Amino acid sequence: MPSCGKIFRMSEVINKKVPRATLQRYPVYLKALRKLRDNGVEKIMSKELAENVGIKPTTIRRDFSFLGSLGKQGYGYDIDIMIDTFSEHLGVSFAEKIILVGCGNLGKALLNYNRWNHVVGEIVCAFDLHADKVDGALIPVYALSQLKEKMPKGCRIAILCISEKEQETVDLLVDNGIVGIVSFSIEHLNVPPHVHVRQIDVVASIQELVFETNSINI
């Protein structure tokens, strides 16, 4: 727990209606702050952090203002306090256990990447309908039928990289304690109110970029 400075809990942050764009930048800041701490940096100014993340200092200060008074004029931000604020009061755990479901081309790419230790944790195991055919994985890969038996204790987050039996698989995940799903599936998923789904739609993102780039030339 940080020894100084007022820390706002998640309920207070939500009540402040943090903009979605700000919430999306918080993991970027957290990753940079953890890397800086690993390199021995203890304090940082918003201008210096801006050089690390490619975000304007004024935007950084505004984003941080939703979390309370965490820095002083001319003094900067204490990196340990900032990391504790994100980790403890925004629900971001350094040791978050993540599972991956579906070890096709995309799933394998994510398994090979699996370098998120500066943000939320890492993928600890994977599940696939044909686990015996998955070669070269650096983590355990189990048959989907073993999910209940092999689900890591305390795991809440799953990455979904499948193109068949999506809803059936989601129901299985929810029944076994998953409350957050990152889905690369194009299918709409029905989940209970307490379960959160983030749909990764590459086509929609490209469409947005086309619109944004076209509007520059108008």
XYZ file of C-alpha atoms in Angstrom:
218
model
C 0.000 0.000 0.000
C 1.446 3.427 -0.901
C 2.616 5.382 2.135
C 1.515 8.803 0.961
C -0.976 10.481 -1.304
C -4.732 9.869 -1.412
C -5.691 6.844 -3.427
C -9.119 6.647 -5.073
C -10.756 3.239 -5.080
C -12.386 1.779 -8.156
C -15.886 2.886 -7.143
C -14.682 6.473 -6.913
C -12.970 6.251 -10.284
C -16.124 4.874 -11.893
C -18.198 7.643 -10.342
C -15.921 10.131 -12.035
C -16.973 8.653 -15.382
C -13.494 8.105 -16.746
C -13.576 8.457 -20.565
C -13.130 5.231 -22.472
C -10.083 6.628 -24.265
C -8.460 7.292 -20.879
C -9.185 3.761 -19.655
C -7.558 2.399 -22.797
C -4.407 4.405 -22.091
C -4.029 3.208 -18.488
C -2.451 -0.159 -19.465
C 0.005 1.742 -21.684
C 1.091 3.869 -18.716
C 1.295 0.857 -16.423
C 3.525 -1.051 -18.829
C 5.859 1.929 -19.197
C 5.994 2.548 -15.443
C 6.878 -1.082 -14.706
C 9.635 -1.039 -17.300
C 10.994 2.194 -15.854
C 11.008 0.730 -12.353
C 12.812 -2.370 -13.617
C 15.452 0.010 -14.998
C 15.909 1.657 -11.595
C 13.839 4.811 -12.177
C 12.017 6.016 -9.039
C 10.370 9.270 -10.094
C 9.297 10.669 -13.426
C 7.839 13.871 -14.831
C 4.880 13.791 -17.190
C 7.116 15.136 -19.960
C 9.557 12.262 -19.495
C 6.756 9.695 -19.400
C 5.341 11.248 -22.580
C 8.601 10.459 -24.372
C 8.231 6.805 -23.333
C 4.614 6.304 -24.370
C 4.146 8.787 -27.221
C 1.277 10.586 -25.477
C 1.179 14.334 -24.797
C 2.103 15.429 -21.242
C -1.173 17.354 -20.926
C -3.107 14.189 -21.784
C -1.119 12.191 -19.251
C -1.778 14.711 -16.485
C -5.480 14.775 -17.320
C -5.666 10.969 -17.360
C -3.907 10.739 -14.004
C -6.180 13.388 -12.474
C -9.024 10.844 -12.407
C -6.997 8.841 -9.887
C -6.465 11.671 -7.406
C -3.484 13.877 -6.583
C -0.576 11.585 -7.341
C 2.116 14.081 -8.297
C 3.452 17.486 -7.268
C 4.396 20.420 -9.461
C 8.122 20.250 -10.128
C 8.449 16.920 -8.316
C 6.838 14.465 -10.685
C 5.257 11.102 -10.044
C 6.547 8.466 -7.658
C 6.635 5.360 -9.840
C 5.982 2.914 -6.981
C 2.893 4.860 -5.919
C 1.613 5.003 -9.487
C 2.090 1.275 -10.023
C 0.395 0.477 -6.709
C -2.488 2.751 -7.660
C -3.079 0.997 -10.949
C -2.457 -2.489 -9.589
C -4.410 -2.319 -6.342
C -7.157 0.184 -7.001
C -7.886 -0.304 -10.691
C -7.977 -4.073 -10.410
C -4.859 -4.738 -12.496
C -2.898 -7.655 -11.091
C 0.729 -8.271 -12.015
C 0.111 -12.014 -11.673
C -3.208 -12.291 -13.501
C -3.603 -15.821 -14.808
C -4.937 -15.924 -18.363
C -6.013 -18.948 -20.367
C -6.188 -19.218 -24.131
C -8.850 -21.290 -25.889
C -8.066 -22.272 -29.463
C -4.545 -23.002 -30.696
C -4.955 -22.401 -34.410
C -2.760 -19.913 -36.273
C -3.902 -16.914 -34.227
C -3.790 -18.784 -30.944
C -0.269 -20.029 -31.638
C 0.852 -16.500 -32.464
C -0.466 -15.270 -29.104
C 1.227 -18.127 -27.294
C 4.526 -17.268 -28.944
C 4.081 -13.586 -28.083
C 2.993 -14.059 -24.429
C 5.114 -11.132 -23.188
C 2.626 -9.167 -21.105
C 4.419 -9.408 -17.779
C 4.712 -5.623 -17.602
C 0.930 -5.194 -17.867
C -1.362 -7.826 -16.403
C 0.249 -11.236 -16.207
C 0.586 -14.017 -18.741
C -1.107 -16.917 -20.451
C -0.504 -19.876 -18.140
C -2.113 -22.635 -20.201
C -4.210 -23.251 -23.299
C -7.081 -25.465 -24.371
C -7.914 -26.873 -27.781
C -10.252 -29.442 -29.307
C -7.173 -31.176 -30.722
C -4.564 -30.547 -28.040
C -2.531 -33.559 -29.137
C -1.859 -31.844 -32.470
C -0.466 -28.614 -30.953
C 3.330 -28.662 -31.225
C 5.994 -26.336 -29.854
C 3.931 -24.594 -27.161
C 5.967 -23.293 -24.222
C 3.020 -23.731 -21.835
C 0.717 -26.695 -21.176
C -1.999 -27.294 -23.787
C -4.959 -29.375 -22.661
C -8.004 -30.831 -24.373
C -11.023 -28.560 -24.059
C -12.845 -31.440 -22.383
C -10.346 -31.109 -19.505
C -11.120 -27.449 -18.842
C -12.904 -28.010 -15.538
C -10.094 -30.236 -14.294
C -7.187 -28.122 -15.552
C -8.542 -24.591 -15.005
C -5.859 -22.652 -13.042
C -6.980 -21.657 -9.573
C -8.095 -18.035 -9.435
C -8.189 -17.633 -13.230
C -10.753 -15.045 -14.364
C -9.711 -14.098 -17.896
C -9.827 -16.100 -21.133
C -8.760 -15.303 -24.693
C -11.032 -16.925 -27.247
C -9.510 -17.825 -30.641
C -11.976 -20.323 -32.063
C -14.292 -20.422 -35.070
C -16.684 -23.172 -34.055
C -18.844 -23.979 -31.024
C -18.239 -20.451 -29.749
C -21.329 -20.112 -27.549
C -20.968 -23.626 -26.169
C -17.362 -22.885 -25.263
C -18.234 -19.551 -23.674
C -20.899 -21.236 -21.553
C -18.274 -23.744 -20.400
C -15.843 -20.944 -19.517
C -18.446 -19.014 -17.541
C -19.526 -22.152 -15.681
C -15.905 -22.567 -14.579
C -15.364 -19.082 -13.194
C -14.333 -16.981 -16.189
C -15.709 -13.430 -15.902
C -13.696 -11.674 -18.615
C -13.344 -12.787 -22.234
C -11.276 -11.322 -25.046
C -12.874 -12.741 -28.171
C -11.473 -12.885 -31.690
C -14.622 -14.668 -32.834
C -16.942 -12.892 -35.268
C -19.978 -14.452 -33.586
C -22.107 -12.576 -31.064
C -21.714 -14.126 -27.616
C -24.428 -14.263 -24.975
C -23.101 -13.974 -21.433
C -24.554 -13.235 -17.976
C -24.514 -9.588 -16.751
C -21.461 -10.174 -14.538
C -19.312 -11.402 -17.457
C -17.474 -8.881 -19.629
C -16.621 -9.521 -23.276
C -14.192 -7.511 -25.411
C -14.675 -8.267 -29.090
C -11.557 -7.794 -31.237
C -12.867 -6.861 -34.677
C -9.986 -6.184 -37.074
C -12.317 -5.329 -39.971
C -14.148 -2.691 -37.924
C -10.820 -1.194 -36.830
C -9.654 -0.937 -40.439
C -12.956 0.700 -41.393
C -12.469 3.277 -38.648
C -8.940 3.987 -39.840
C -10.099 4.378 -43.449
C -12.708 6.877 -42.343
C -10.215 8.785 -40.176
C -7.531 8.928 -42.881
C -10.069 9.961 -45.527
C -11.373 12.748 -43.315
C -7.871 14.246 -43.148
C -7.982 14.932 -46.877
C -11.427 16.482 -46.847
